[in-house]
mmCIF file of C-alpha atoms and ligand atoms in Angstrom:
data_model
loop_
_atom_site.group_PDB
_atom_site.id
_atom_site.type_symbol
_atom_site.label_atom_id
_atom_site.label_comp_id
_atom_site.label_asym_id
_atom_site.label_seq_id
_atom_site.Cartn_x
_atom_site.Cartn_y
_atom_site.Cartn_z
ATOM 1 C CA MET A 1 131.124 92.186 85.168
ATOM 2 C CA GLN A 2 129.745 95.527 84.051
ATOM 3 C CA ILE A 3 126.141 95.542 82.814
ATOM 4 C CA HIS A 4 124.213 98.214 80.901
ATOM 5 C CA LEU A 5 120.841 99.685 81.802
ATOM 6 C CA VAL A 6 118.793 101.706 79.309
ATOM 7 C CA LEU A 7 116.697 104.462 80.766
ATOM 8 C CA ARG A 8 113.581 105.942 79.118
ATOM 9 C CA ILE A 9 112.203 109.404 79.707
ATOM 10 C CA GLY A 10 108.533 110.392 79.415
ATOM 11 C CA GLU A 11 106.982 113.754 79.573
ATOM 12 C CA ILE A 12 110.276 115.610 79.014
ATOM 13 C CA PHE A 13 109.941 114.600 75.296
ATOM 14 C CA LEU A 14 106.953 116.872 74.984
ATOM 15 C CA LYS A 15 109.052 119.887 75.985
ATOM 16 C CA LYS A 16 110.329 121.988 73.148
ATOM 17 C CA SER A 17 112.725 124.848 73.432
ATOM 18 C CA ASN A 18 113.399 124.242 77.199
ATOM 19 C CA ARG A 19 113.929 120.472 77.009
ATOM 20 C CA HIS A 20 117.617 120.843 77.724
ATOM 21 C CA GLN A 21 116.926 122.402 81.102
ATOM 22 C CA PHE A 22 114.882 119.382 82.136
ATOM 23 C CA LEU A 23 117.478 116.966 80.818
ATOM 24 C CA TYR A 24 120.223 118.932 82.616
ATOM 25 C CA GLN A 25 118.347 118.503 85.935
ATOM 26 C CA LEU A 26 117.552 114.922 85.237
ATOM 27 C CA GLU A 27 121.256 114.212 84.648
ATOM 28 C CA ARG A 28 122.107 115.941 87.912
ATOM 29 C CA ASN A 29 119.593 113.898 89.800
ATOM 30 C CA LEU A 30 120.726 110.617 88.192
ATOM 31 C CA ARG A 31 124.361 111.369 89.003
ATOM 32 C CA ALA A 32 123.372 112.046 92.643
ATOM 33 C CA VAL A 33 121.490 108.792 92.892
ATOM 34 C CA LEU A 34 124.288 106.800 91.351
ATOM 35 C CA ARG A 35 126.839 108.270 93.831
ATOM 36 C CA ALA A 36 125.303 105.752 96.277
ATOM 37 C CA HIS A 37 126.389 102.903 93.891
ATOM 38 C CA PRO A 38 130.176 102.851 93.519
ATOM 39 C CA GLY A 39 131.292 101.677 90.127
ATOM 40 C CA SER A 40 128.187 102.884 88.303
ATOM 41 C CA ALA A 41 128.194 105.602 85.615
ATOM 42 C CA LEU A 42 125.810 107.525 83.446
ATOM 43 C CA GLN A 43 126.274 107.892 79.673
ATOM 44 C CA ARG A 44 124.284 109.798 77.105
ATOM 45 C CA PHE A 45 124.309 109.047 73.427
ATOM 46 C CA HIS A 46 121.887 109.996 70.683
ATOM 47 C CA GLY A 47 119.350 111.312 73.143
ATOM 48 C CA ARG A 48 119.416 108.046 75.157
ATOM 49 C CA TYR A 49 120.659 107.543 78.649
ATOM 50 C CA THR A 50 122.334 104.412 79.768
ATOM 51 C CA VAL A 51 123.872 103.418 83.082
ATOM 52 C CA THR A 52 126.688 100.983 83.516
ATOM 53 C CA CYS A 53 127.082 99.164 86.807
ATOM 54 C CA GLU A 54 128.477 96.064 88.362
ATOM 55 C CA ASP A 55 126.089 93.133 87.787
ATOM 56 C CA THR A 56 126.100 92.419 91.526
ATOM 57 C CA ARG A 57 124.411 95.845 91.983
ATOM 58 C CA GLN A 58 121.931 95.567 89.202
ATOM 59 C CA GLU A 59 118.902 95.131 91.348
ATOM 60 C CA ALA A 60 119.828 97.877 93.804
ATOM 61 C CA VAL A 61 120.632 100.328 90.975
ATOM 62 C CA ILE A 62 117.308 99.534 89.256
ATOM 63 C CA ALA A 63 115.472 100.092 92.496
ATOM 64 C CA SER A 64 117.195 103.540 92.910
ATOM 65 C CA LEU A 65 116.417 104.471 89.313
ATOM 66 C CA GLY A 66 112.827 103.409 89.869
ATOM 67 C CA ARG A 67 112.400 106.361 92.154
ATOM 68 C CA VAL A 68 113.859 109.070 89.848
ATOM 69 C CA PHE A 69 111.069 111.315 88.565
ATOM 70 C CA GLY A 70 111.380 112.017 84.842
ATOM 71 C CA LEU A 71 112.182 108.367 83.989
ATOM 72 C CA THR A 72 109.438 106.070 82.778
ATOM 73 C CA SER A 73 111.199 102.757 82.682
ATOM 74 C CA VAL A 74 114.578 100.948 83.003
ATOM 75 C CA SER A 75 115.748 97.852 81.105
ATOM 76 C CA PRO A 76 118.863 95.744 81.408
ATOM 77 C CA ALA A 77 120.617 95.734 78.035
ATOM 78 C CA VAL A 78 123.153 93.389 76.467
ATOM 79 C CA PRO A 79 125.695 95.158 74.196
ATOM 80 C CA VAL A 80 126.168 93.326 70.933
ATOM 81 C CA ALA A 81 127.861 93.757 67.556
ATOM 82 C CA PRO A 82 125.540 95.461 65.070
ATOM 83 C CA VAL A 83 124.903 92.328 62.953
ATOM 84 C CA PRO A 84 121.474 90.838 62.542
ATOM 85 C CA GLU A 85 122.529 87.268 63.404
ATOM 86 C CA VAL A 86 124.291 88.520 66.534
ATOM 87 C CA PHE A 87 121.185 90.469 67.651
ATOM 88 C CA ALA A 88 119.084 87.393 67.106
ATOM 89 C CA GLU A 89 121.405 85.034 68.994
ATOM 90 C CA HIS A 90 121.386 87.318 72.095
ATOM 91 C CA ALA A 91 117.644 88.004 71.883
ATOM 92 C CA ILE A 92 116.873 84.296 71.862
ATOM 93 C CA ALA A 93 119.142 83.736 74.802
ATOM 94 C CA LEU A 94 117.458 86.517 76.769
ATOM 95 C CA VAL A 95 113.992 85.373 76.035
ATOM 96 C CA ARG A 96 114.940 81.850 77.012
ATOM 97 C CA GLU A 97 116.172 83.128 80.401
ATOM 98 C CA LEU A 98 112.820 84.659 81.315
ATOM 99 C CA PRO A 99 111.175 82.971 84.295
ATOM 100 C CA CYS A 100 108.091 82.194 82.250
ATOM 101 C CA PRO A 101 107.861 82.202 78.431
ATOM 102 C CA PRO A 102 105.648 85.023 77.031
ATOM 103 C CA ALA A 103 102.408 84.167 75.238
ATOM 104 C CA SER A 104 103.399 86.509 72.387
ATOM 105 C CA PHE A 105 106.082 89.001 71.406
ATOM 106 C CA CYS A 106 107.171 91.564 68.974
ATOM 107 C CA VAL A 107 110.507 93.131 68.050
ATOM 108 C CA LYS A 108 111.070 96.843 67.893
ATOM 109 C CA ALA A 109 114.349 98.078 66.356
ATOM 110 C CA ARG A 110 115.894 101.490 66.196
ATOM 111 C CA ARG A 111 118.862 102.099 63.883
ATOM 112 C CA THR A 112 120.593 105.379 64.553
ATOM 113 C CA ASP A 113 123.767 104.467 62.606
ATOM 114 C CA LYS A 114 122.579 104.996 59.055
ATOM 115 C CA ARG A 115 125.741 103.485 57.625
ATOM 116 C CA LEU A 116 124.705 99.964 58.701
ATOM 117 C CA PRO A 117 123.695 97.697 55.733
ATOM 118 C CA PHE A 118 120.145 96.954 56.998
ATOM 119 C CA THR A 119 117.036 98.961 57.826
ATOM 120 C CA SER A 120 115.255 98.832 61.231
ATOM 121 C CA VAL A 121 112.308 97.032 59.547
ATOM 122 C CA GLU A 122 114.607 94.377 58.107
ATOM 123 C CA LEU A 123 116.267 93.978 61.458
ATOM 124 C CA GLU A 124 112.883 93.486 63.191
ATOM 125 C CA ARG A 125 111.835 90.934 60.589
ATOM 126 C CA ASP A 126 115.081 88.872 60.778
ATOM 127 C CA VAL A 127 115.280 88.801 64.579
ATOM 128 C CA GLY A 128 111.540 88.317 65.023
ATOM 129 C CA GLY A 129 111.622 85.428 62.575
ATOM 130 C CA ALA A 130 114.564 83.804 64.379
ATOM 131 C CA ILE A 131 112.920 84.054 67.799
ATOM 132 C CA HIS A 132 109.606 82.642 66.409
ATOM 133 C CA GLU A 133 111.345 79.713 64.629
ATOM 134 C CA THR A 134 113.620 78.781 67.525
ATOM 135 C CA LEU A 135 111.282 79.259 70.478
ATOM 136 C CA GLY A 136 107.862 78.763 68.796
ATOM 137 C CA ILE A 137 106.407 81.953 70.489
ATOM 138 C CA PRO A 138 103.703 83.734 68.383
ATOM 139 C CA VAL A 139 104.263 87.279 67.065
ATOM 140 C CA ASN A 140 101.670 89.821 68.027
ATOM 141 C CA LEU A 141 102.406 93.304 66.709
ATOM 142 C CA THR A 142 99.469 95.072 68.291
ATOM 143 C CA GLU A 143 99.293 93.738 71.896
ATOM 144 C CA PRO A 144 102.515 91.765 72.499
ATOM 145 C CA GLU A 145 103.203 90.402 75.970
ATOM 146 C CA LEU A 146 106.849 90.914 75.553
ATOM 147 C CA VAL A 147 108.709 93.575 73.566
ATOM 148 C CA VAL A 148 112.239 92.738 72.417
ATOM 149 C CA GLU A 149 114.014 96.053 71.796
ATOM 150 C CA LEU A 150 117.085 96.364 69.526
ATOM 151 C CA HIS A 151 119.265 99.360 69.206
ATOM 152 C CA ALA A 152 121.732 99.574 66.368
ATOM 153 C CA GLY A 153 123.855 102.686 66.919
ATOM 154 C CA GLN A 154 127.170 104.222 66.126
ATOM 155 C CA ASP A 155 128.625 104.038 69.688
ATOM 156 C CA LEU A 156 126.646 101.191 71.036
ATOM 157 C CA SER A 157 124.280 98.467 69.921
ATOM 158 C CA PHE A 158 122.197 96.488 72.359
ATOM 159 C CA VAL A 159 119.278 94.119 72.920
ATOM 160 C CA CYS A 160 116.897 94.505 75.810
ATOM 161 C CA VAL A 161 114.069 92.350 76.950
ATOM 162 C CA GLY A 162 111.581 93.454 79.653
ATOM 163 C CA ARG A 163 111.035 96.797 81.385
ATOM 164 C CA HIS A 164 111.200 97.844 85.082
ATOM 165 C CA PRO A 165 108.730 100.670 85.750
ATOM 166 C CA ALA A 166 109.993 104.129 86.823
ATOM 167 C CA PRO A 167 107.589 106.829 88.268
ATOM 168 C CA GLY A 168 107.216 109.232 85.353
ATOM 169 C CA GLY A 169 106.650 112.842 86.268
ATOM 170 C CA LEU A 170 109.246 115.597 85.926
ATOM 171 C CA PRO A 171 112.789 115.790 87.403
ATOM 172 C CA VAL A 172 112.829 117.221 90.947
ATOM 173 C CA GLY A 173 114.167 120.681 90.768
ATOM 174 C CA THR A 174 112.457 121.782 87.583
ATOM 175 C CA SER A 175 109.187 123.218 88.955
ATOM 176 C CA GLY A 176 110.126 125.664 91.641
ATOM 177 C CA ARG A 177 110.052 125.448 95.415
ATOM 178 C CA LEU A 178 107.275 124.479 97.845
ATOM 179 C CA GLU A 179 106.953 124.090 101.568
ATOM 180 C CA ALA A 180 104.823 121.130 102.674
ATOM 181 C CA LEU A 181 102.976 120.912 105.980
ATOM 182 C CA LEU A 182 103.940 117.485 107.057
ATOM 183 C CA SER A 183 102.164 115.809 109.961
ATOM 184 C CA GLY A 184 102.739 112.279 111.089
ATOM 185 C CA GLY A 185 99.657 111.002 109.238
ATOM 186 C CA ILE A 186 99.107 109.106 105.985
ATOM 187 C CA ASP A 187 98.024 111.968 103.769
ATOM 188 C CA SER A 188 100.602 114.793 103.943
ATOM 189 C CA PRO A 189 103.628 112.589 103.032
ATOM 190 C CA VAL A 190 101.706 111.458 99.918
ATOM 191 C CA ALA A 191 100.878 115.085 99.103
ATOM 192 C CA LEU A 192 104.504 115.990 99.380
ATOM 193 C CA TRP A 193 105.470 113.053 97.082
ATOM 194 C CA MET A 194 102.937 114.156 94.445
ATOM 195 C CA MET A 195 104.514 117.561 94.251
ATOM 196 C CA LEU A 196 108.005 115.999 93.948
ATOM 197 C CA LYS A 197 106.573 113.883 91.100
ATOM 198 C CA ARG A 198 105.713 117.102 89.268
ATOM 199 C CA GLY A 199 109.269 118.327 89.596
ATOM 200 C CA ALA A 200 108.947 120.681 92.575
ATOM 201 C CA THR A 201 111.714 121.017 95.231
ATOM 202 C CA VAL A 202 109.783 120.413 98.465
ATOM 203 C CA ASN A 203 110.881 121.124 102.019
ATOM 204 C CA ALA A 204 108.759 120.337 105.031
ATOM 205 C CA THR A 205 107.426 122.059 108.097
ATOM 206 C CA SER A 206 105.912 120.154 110.978
ATOM 207 C CA PHE A 207 104.119 121.321 114.161
ATOM 208 C CA TYR A 208 104.507 119.429 117.398
ATOM 209 C CA SER A 209 103.668 120.251 120.940
ATOM 210 C CA PRO A 210 106.335 119.423 123.431
ATOM 211 C CA PRO A 211 105.921 118.465 126.276
ATOM 212 C CA TRP A 212 102.448 117.166 125.404
ATOM 213 C CA VAL A 213 103.441 115.633 122.058
ATOM 214 C CA GLY A 214 107.225 115.570 121.999
ATOM 215 C CA GLU A 215 110.124 113.460 120.961
ATOM 216 C CA GLU A 216 108.176 110.579 119.329
ATOM 217 C CA ALA A 217 106.290 113.048 117.064
ATOM 218 C CA ARG A 218 109.542 114.567 115.976
ATOM 219 C CA GLN A 219 111.159 111.136 115.292
ATOM 220 C CA LYS A 220 108.149 110.033 113.269
ATOM 221 C CA VAL A 221 108.174 113.036 110.961
ATOM 222 C CA GLU A 222 111.947 112.748 110.546
ATOM 223 C CA ALA A 223 111.437 109.040 109.591
ATOM 224 C CA LEU A 224 108.847 110.127 107.032
ATOM 225 C CA CYS A 225 111.237 112.549 105.550
ATOM 226 C CA ARG A 226 113.896 109.892 105.343
ATOM 227 C CA ALA A 227 111.434 107.608 103.585
ATOM 228 C CA LEU A 228 110.787 110.420 100.986
ATOM 229 C CA ARG A 229 114.469 111.177 100.408
ATOM 230 C CA PRO A 230 115.074 108.438 97.739
ATOM 231 C CA TRP A 231 112.296 110.173 95.724
ATOM 232 C CA GLY A 232 114.102 113.524 96.029
ATOM 233 C CA GLY A 233 112.206 114.376 99.225
ATOM 234 C CA PRO A 234 112.914 117.134 101.712
ATOM 235 C CA ASN A 235 116.359 118.529 102.222
ATOM 236 C CA ARG A 236 115.106 120.378 105.186
ATOM 237 C CA LEU A 237 112.506 119.800 107.943
ATOM 238 C CA HIS A 238 111.422 122.762 110.059
ATOM 239 C CA MET A 239 110.020 121.618 113.443
ATOM 240 C CA VAL A 240 107.789 124.149 115.095
ATOM 241 C CA ALA A 241 107.103 123.849 118.882
ATOM 242 C CA TYR A 242 103.363 124.803 118.868
ATOM 243 C CA GLY A 243 101.979 123.783 122.287
ATOM 244 C CA GLU A 244 102.084 127.197 124.040
ATOM 245 C CA VAL A 245 100.436 129.001 121.131
ATOM 246 C CA GLN A 246 97.777 126.258 120.976
ATOM 247 C CA LYS A 247 97.015 126.910 124.613
ATOM 248 C CA VAL A 248 96.397 130.575 123.866
ATOM 249 C CA LEU A 249 94.169 129.706 120.785
ATOM 250 C CA ARG A 250 92.348 127.163 122.859
ATOM 251 C CA GLU A 251 90.968 130.031 124.974
ATOM 252 C CA CYS A 252 89.353 131.732 121.983
ATOM 253 C CA ARG A 253 85.618 131.566 121.809
ATOM 254 C CA PRO A 254 83.610 129.703 120.485
ATOM 255 C CA HIS A 255 85.766 126.680 121.370
ATOM 256 C CA LYS A 256 84.351 124.635 118.433
ATOM 257 C CA LEU A 257 86.472 126.848 116.117
ATOM 258 C CA ALA A 258 89.686 125.737 117.813
ATOM 259 C CA THR A 259 90.849 123.430 115.054
ATOM 260 C CA VAL A 260 90.259 126.042 112.425
ATOM 261 C CA LEU A 261 92.213 128.540 114.455
ATOM 262 C CA TYR A 262 95.082 126.068 115.023
ATOM 263 C CA ARG A 263 95.212 125.455 111.237
ATOM 264 C CA ARG A 264 95.106 129.128 110.339
ATOM 265 C CA MET A 265 98.178 129.753 112.673
ATOM 266 C CA MET A 266 99.916 126.782 111.056
ATOM 267 C CA LEU A 267 99.469 128.286 107.631
ATOM 268 C CA ARG A 268 100.604 131.732 108.762
ATOM 269 C CA THR A 269 103.745 130.257 110.376
ATOM 270 C CA ALA A 270 104.501 127.816 107.513
ATOM 271 C CA GLY A 271 104.007 130.751 105.185
ATOM 272 C CA LEU A 272 106.683 132.752 106.828
ATOM 273 C CA ILE A 273 109.116 129.745 106.886
ATOM 274 C CA ALA A 274 108.357 129.159 103.227
ATOM 275 C CA GLN A 275 108.976 132.779 102.261
ATOM 276 C CA ASP A 276 112.256 132.649 104.167
ATOM 277 C CA ASN A 277 113.171 129.611 102.067
ATOM 278 C CA ARG A 278 112.181 131.144 98.744
ATOM 279 C CA ALA A 279 109.151 128.789 98.376
ATOM 280 C CA LEU A 280 106.260 130.060 96.286
ATOM 281 C CA ALA A 281 103.376 128.096 97.772
ATOM 282 C CA LEU A 282 102.406 125.712 100.666
ATOM 283 C CA VAL A 283 101.282 122.051 100.246
ATOM 284 C CA THR A 284 98.856 120.222 102.508
ATOM 285 C CA GLY A 285 97.413 116.744 102.560
ATOM 286 C CA GLU A 286 93.768 117.885 102.844
ATOM 287 C CA CYS A 287 91.172 115.923 100.960
ATOM 288 C CA LEU A 288 87.746 117.482 100.442
ATOM 289 C CA GLY A 289 85.256 116.408 103.113
ATOM 290 C CA GLN A 290 87.608 113.842 104.715
ATOM 291 C CA VAL A 291 87.197 115.201 108.302
ATOM 292 C CA ALA A 292 85.556 118.201 110.001
ATOM 293 C CA SER A 293 88.455 120.497 109.312
ATOM 294 C CA GLN A 294 88.306 119.697 105.643
ATOM 295 C CA THR A 295 84.813 120.723 104.697
ATOM 296 C CA LEU A 296 84.737 123.313 101.882
ATOM 297 C CA PRO A 297 83.771 126.246 104.263
ATOM 298 C CA ASN A 298 86.568 125.238 106.652
ATOM 299 C CA LEU A 299 89.181 124.913 103.928
ATOM 300 C CA VAL A 300 88.283 128.374 102.776
ATOM 301 C CA ALA A 301 88.407 129.774 106.268
ATOM 302 C CA ILE A 302 91.799 128.117 106.964
ATOM 303 C CA GLU A 303 93.289 129.294 103.628
ATOM 304 C CA GLU A 304 92.270 132.885 104.240
ATOM 305 C CA ALA A 305 95.050 133.119 106.864
ATOM 306 C CA SER A 306 97.787 131.949 104.514
ATOM 307 C CA PRO A 307 100.308 134.459 103.165
ATOM 308 C CA LEU A 308 100.914 132.059 100.216
ATOM 309 C CA PRO A 309 98.675 129.950 97.912
ATOM 310 C CA VAL A 310 97.877 126.538 99.340
ATOM 311 C CA LEU A 311 98.282 123.539 96.931
ATOM 312 C CA ARG A 312 96.289 120.412 97.917
ATOM 313 C CA PRO A 313 97.214 117.592 95.508
ATOM 314 C CA LEU A 314 94.995 115.001 97.313
ATOM 315 C CA LEU A 315 91.872 117.113 97.236
ATOM 316 C CA GLY A 316 89.912 114.754 94.940
ATOM 317 C CA LEU A 317 91.264 111.385 96.118
ATOM 318 C CA ASP A 318 89.463 108.865 98.362
ATOM 319 C CA LYS A 319 91.247 107.548 101.493
ATOM 320 C CA HIS A 320 91.835 104.096 99.986
ATOM 321 C CA GLU A 321 93.590 105.647 97.021
ATOM 322 C CA VAL A 322 95.882 107.736 99.271
ATOM 323 C CA VAL A 323 96.579 104.622 101.340
ATOM 324 C CA SER A 324 97.579 102.628 98.259
ATOM 325 C CA LEU A 325 99.910 105.422 97.188
ATOM 326 C CA ALA A 326 101.439 105.625 100.649
ATOM 327 C CA ARG A 327 102.106 101.906 100.550
ATOM 328 C CA ARG A 328 103.709 102.196 97.148
ATOM 329 C CA ILE A 329 105.925 105.086 98.042
ATOM 330 C CA GLY A 330 107.049 103.535 101.377
ATOM 331 C CA THR A 331 105.658 105.958 103.940
ATOM 332 C CA TYR A 332 102.592 103.956 105.069
ATOM 333 C CA ASP A 333 104.317 101.779 107.675
ATOM 334 C CA THR A 334 105.790 104.853 109.467
ATOM 335 C CA SER A 335 102.505 106.812 109.088
ATOM 336 C CA ILE A 336 100.439 104.222 110.959
ATOM 337 C CA ILE A 337 102.815 104.088 114.031
ATOM 338 C CA PRO A 338 100.411 105.454 116.791
ATOM 339 C CA CYS A 339 101.418 109.003 117.863
ATOM 340 C CA ALA A 340 99.356 111.970 118.976
ATOM 341 C CA ASP A 341 99.095 114.957 116.580
ATOM 342 C CA SER A 342 99.290 118.599 117.706
ATOM 343 C CA CYS A 343 95.816 119.329 116.358
ATOM 344 C CA THR A 344 94.145 116.427 117.993
ATOM 345 C CA LEU A 345 95.794 117.233 121.282
ATOM 346 C CA PHE A 346 93.639 120.234 122.205
ATOM 347 C CA ALA A 347 90.816 119.493 119.689
ATOM 348 C CA PRO A 348 87.177 120.481 120.538
ATOM 349 C CA ASP A 349 84.663 117.639 121.066
ATOM 350 C CA ASN A 350 82.257 119.172 118.513
ATOM 351 C CA PRO A 351 84.364 120.898 115.874
ATOM 352 C CA GLU A 352 82.728 123.466 113.588
ATOM 353 C CA THR A 353 82.155 122.131 110.065
ATOM 354 C CA HIS A 354 80.879 125.453 108.585
ATOM 355 C CA ALA A 355 83.212 128.128 109.781
ATOM 356 C CA HIS A 356 82.031 131.719 108.961
ATOM 357 C CA MET A 357 84.713 134.220 108.225
ATOM 358 C CA ASP A 358 83.317 136.996 110.487
ATOM 359 C CA GLU A 359 83.030 134.603 113.428
ATOM 360 C CA VAL A 360 86.579 133.435 112.818
ATOM 361 C CA HIS A 361 87.866 137.047 112.831
ATOM 362 C CA ARG A 362 85.896 137.809 115.979
ATOM 363 C CA ALA A 363 87.382 134.689 117.672
ATOM 364 C CA GLU A 364 90.959 135.969 116.851
ATOM 365 C CA GLU A 365 90.307 139.533 117.959
ATOM 366 C CA GLY A 366 92.768 140.940 120.373
ATOM 367 C CA LEU A 367 95.550 138.520 119.390
ATOM 368 C CA ASP A 368 98.699 139.770 117.674
ATOM 369 C CA LEU A 369 98.503 136.948 115.165
ATOM 370 C CA HIS A 370 101.448 138.112 113.041
ATOM 371 C CA ALA A 371 103.795 138.502 116.062
ATOM 372 C CA MET A 372 102.775 134.974 117.256
ATOM 373 C CA ALA A 373 103.499 133.463 113.843
ATOM 374 C CA LEU A 374 106.839 135.329 113.575
ATOM 375 C CA GLU A 375 107.901 134.056 116.956
ATOM 376 C CA LEU A 376 106.953 130.479 116.038
ATOM 377 C CA ALA A 377 108.804 130.686 112.714
ATOM 378 C CA ARG A 378 111.900 132.260 114.381
ATOM 379 C CA ALA A 379 112.081 129.540 117.027
ATOM 380 C CA ALA A 380 111.678 126.695 114.498
ATOM 381 C CA ILE A 381 114.392 124.079 114.569
ATOM 382 C CA CYS A 382 115.798 123.109 111.151
ATOM 383 C CA VAL A 383 116.823 119.505 110.549
ATOM 384 C CA ARG A 384 118.937 119.198 107.428
ATOM 385 C CA PHE A 385 119.318 115.871 105.534
ATOM 386 C CA THR A 386 122.685 115.699 103.973
ATOM 387 C CA ASP A 387 122.881 112.102 102.812
ATOM 388 C CA ASP A 388 121.849 113.463 99.380
ATOM 389 C CA PRO A 389 120.283 111.041 96.972
ATOM 390 C CA LEU A 390 119.438 114.164 94.999
ATOM 391 C CA PRO A 391 121.233 117.595 94.839
ATOM 392 C CA PRO A 392 119.527 120.473 96.632
HETATM 393 P P1 ATP B 1 97.527 113.672 107.524
HETATM 394 O O1 ATP B 1 97.299 112.227 107.326
HETATM 395 O O2 ATP B 1 98.398 114.266 106.528
HETATM 396 O O3 ATP B 1 97.881 113.945 108.935
HETATM 397 P P2 ATP B 1 94.811 114.100 108.102
HETATM 398 O O4 ATP B 1 93.779 113.344 107.332
HETATM 399 O O5 ATP B 1 95.180 113.574 109.455
HETATM 400 O O6 ATP B 1 96.095 114.351 107.278
HETATM 401 P P3 ATP B 1 94.352 116.684 109.239
HETATM 402 O O7 ATP B 1 94.874 116.120 110.599
HETATM 403 O O8 ATP B 1 93.073 117.320 109.269
HETATM 404 O O9 ATP B 1 94.242 115.542 108.217
HETATM 405 O O10 ATP B 1 95.403 117.598 108.569
HETATM 406 C C1 ATP B 1 95.228 118.209 107.329
HETATM 407 C C2 ATP B 1 96.546 118.723 106.864
HETATM 408 O O11 ATP B 1 97.065 119.728 107.680
HETATM 409 C C3 ATP B 1 97.641 117.665 106.816
HETATM 410 O O12 ATP B 1 97.618 116.864 105.694
HETATM 411 C C4 ATP B 1 98.883 118.417 106.893
HETATM 412 O O13 ATP B 1 99.244 118.916 105.616
HETATM 413 C C5 ATP B 1 98.447 119.592 107.823
HETATM 414 N N1 ATP B 1 98.789 119.260 109.280
HETATM 415 C C6 ATP B 1 97.965 118.719 110.168
HETATM 416 N N2 ATP B 1 98.627 118.557 111.342
HETATM 417 C C7 ATP B 1 99.895 119.013 111.115
HETATM 418 C C8 ATP B 1 101.089 119.064 111.864
HETATM 419 N N3 ATP B 1 101.131 118.708 113.134
HETATM 420 N N4 ATP B 1 102.199 119.535 111.267
HETATM 421 C C9 ATP B 1 102.184 119.985 110.013
HETATM 422 N N5 ATP B 1 101.134 119.910 109.214
HETATM 423 C C10 ATP B 1 100.023 119.454 109.750
HETATM 424 MG MG1 MG B 2 96.797 114.475 110.635
#
């Protein structure tokens, strides 16, 4: 049996003249997600989106839609004839089916077919009265536990009870392109996700150090990308073999600056890869003060080497906030798999926490930094993910 799902959009409503561009991209993303669910289809009527799908797939489709940025919630809906008694009959049946009866409820009706012989207020009153009389549940118009929604339209009228949350944000593909520095840790996948949430198209660059940190690091970062794909995550992962360059940078003095120098070279290289892929900025998972390399002076010293602006969506979050996001988005279990990171591999025992720009420049003296970054970027391996839940 085919069932209907009603989709709700959030922030896109605030857009004015360019709203149609956001809706166009949202529709593309929804169609791409629904391709994984044979028999499902998207419809739009009177500014509302609905999806039809086989009832056996309802849960899976709701789960997929729950990862589409731009949507705020999804509700199963029962199509009905636009007659108050019929609305009431179905609403009562749906409320009865709930696993636990709500402490209070209210009815919200929207009538888009102005030819119907009742107003939305009359419909709310009739159906609300019928539910209250039949099931004895109190009405609460200000803070109801359950909202029963009725839609009386020209093409379709329906009742829906209950909402499944969707992530909000803006449709991926509406905010330009970014390149995220993705390590195997907890933070950077969350940072990438946050930029997807704001509608950016985000690809990833990761540094590993074969043979010291090899295959397992590559597999871990690939697994993180796959975990982010249902959210519209990277279409491409650029893997940069970094070990030999790290060995050169390790010889720079003072050695306590090594981590800052590794990071500077990462930004130079990722910046070149980003420019090659038409990205306008880089993204990192840095949080202010979290570790030695993320003190304010070090962040400034690291960023100075970047050819592009660096966005740090996690800057003001505590670790436990990042961890709970990582759990929610499904990257945490992969992130905690033990695996060495390029930067910890040749890390100094006493890393600098207050890098001075002149000292950093002296440490890098004599190196052809641009040529090194160019060579790293040129030799990067590109992994493409083609099992598109979202269009590129
Ligand atoms: P994460 O959990 O994201 O690894 P972290 O707390 O371990 O972060 P650092 O190791 O200091 O922090 O890294 C800071 C940021 O630098 C990371 O969030 C990531 O954006 C980038 N980065 C670090 N190592 C790598 C790497 N091997 N490849 C790509 N980017 C990296
Ligand atoms: Mg790390």
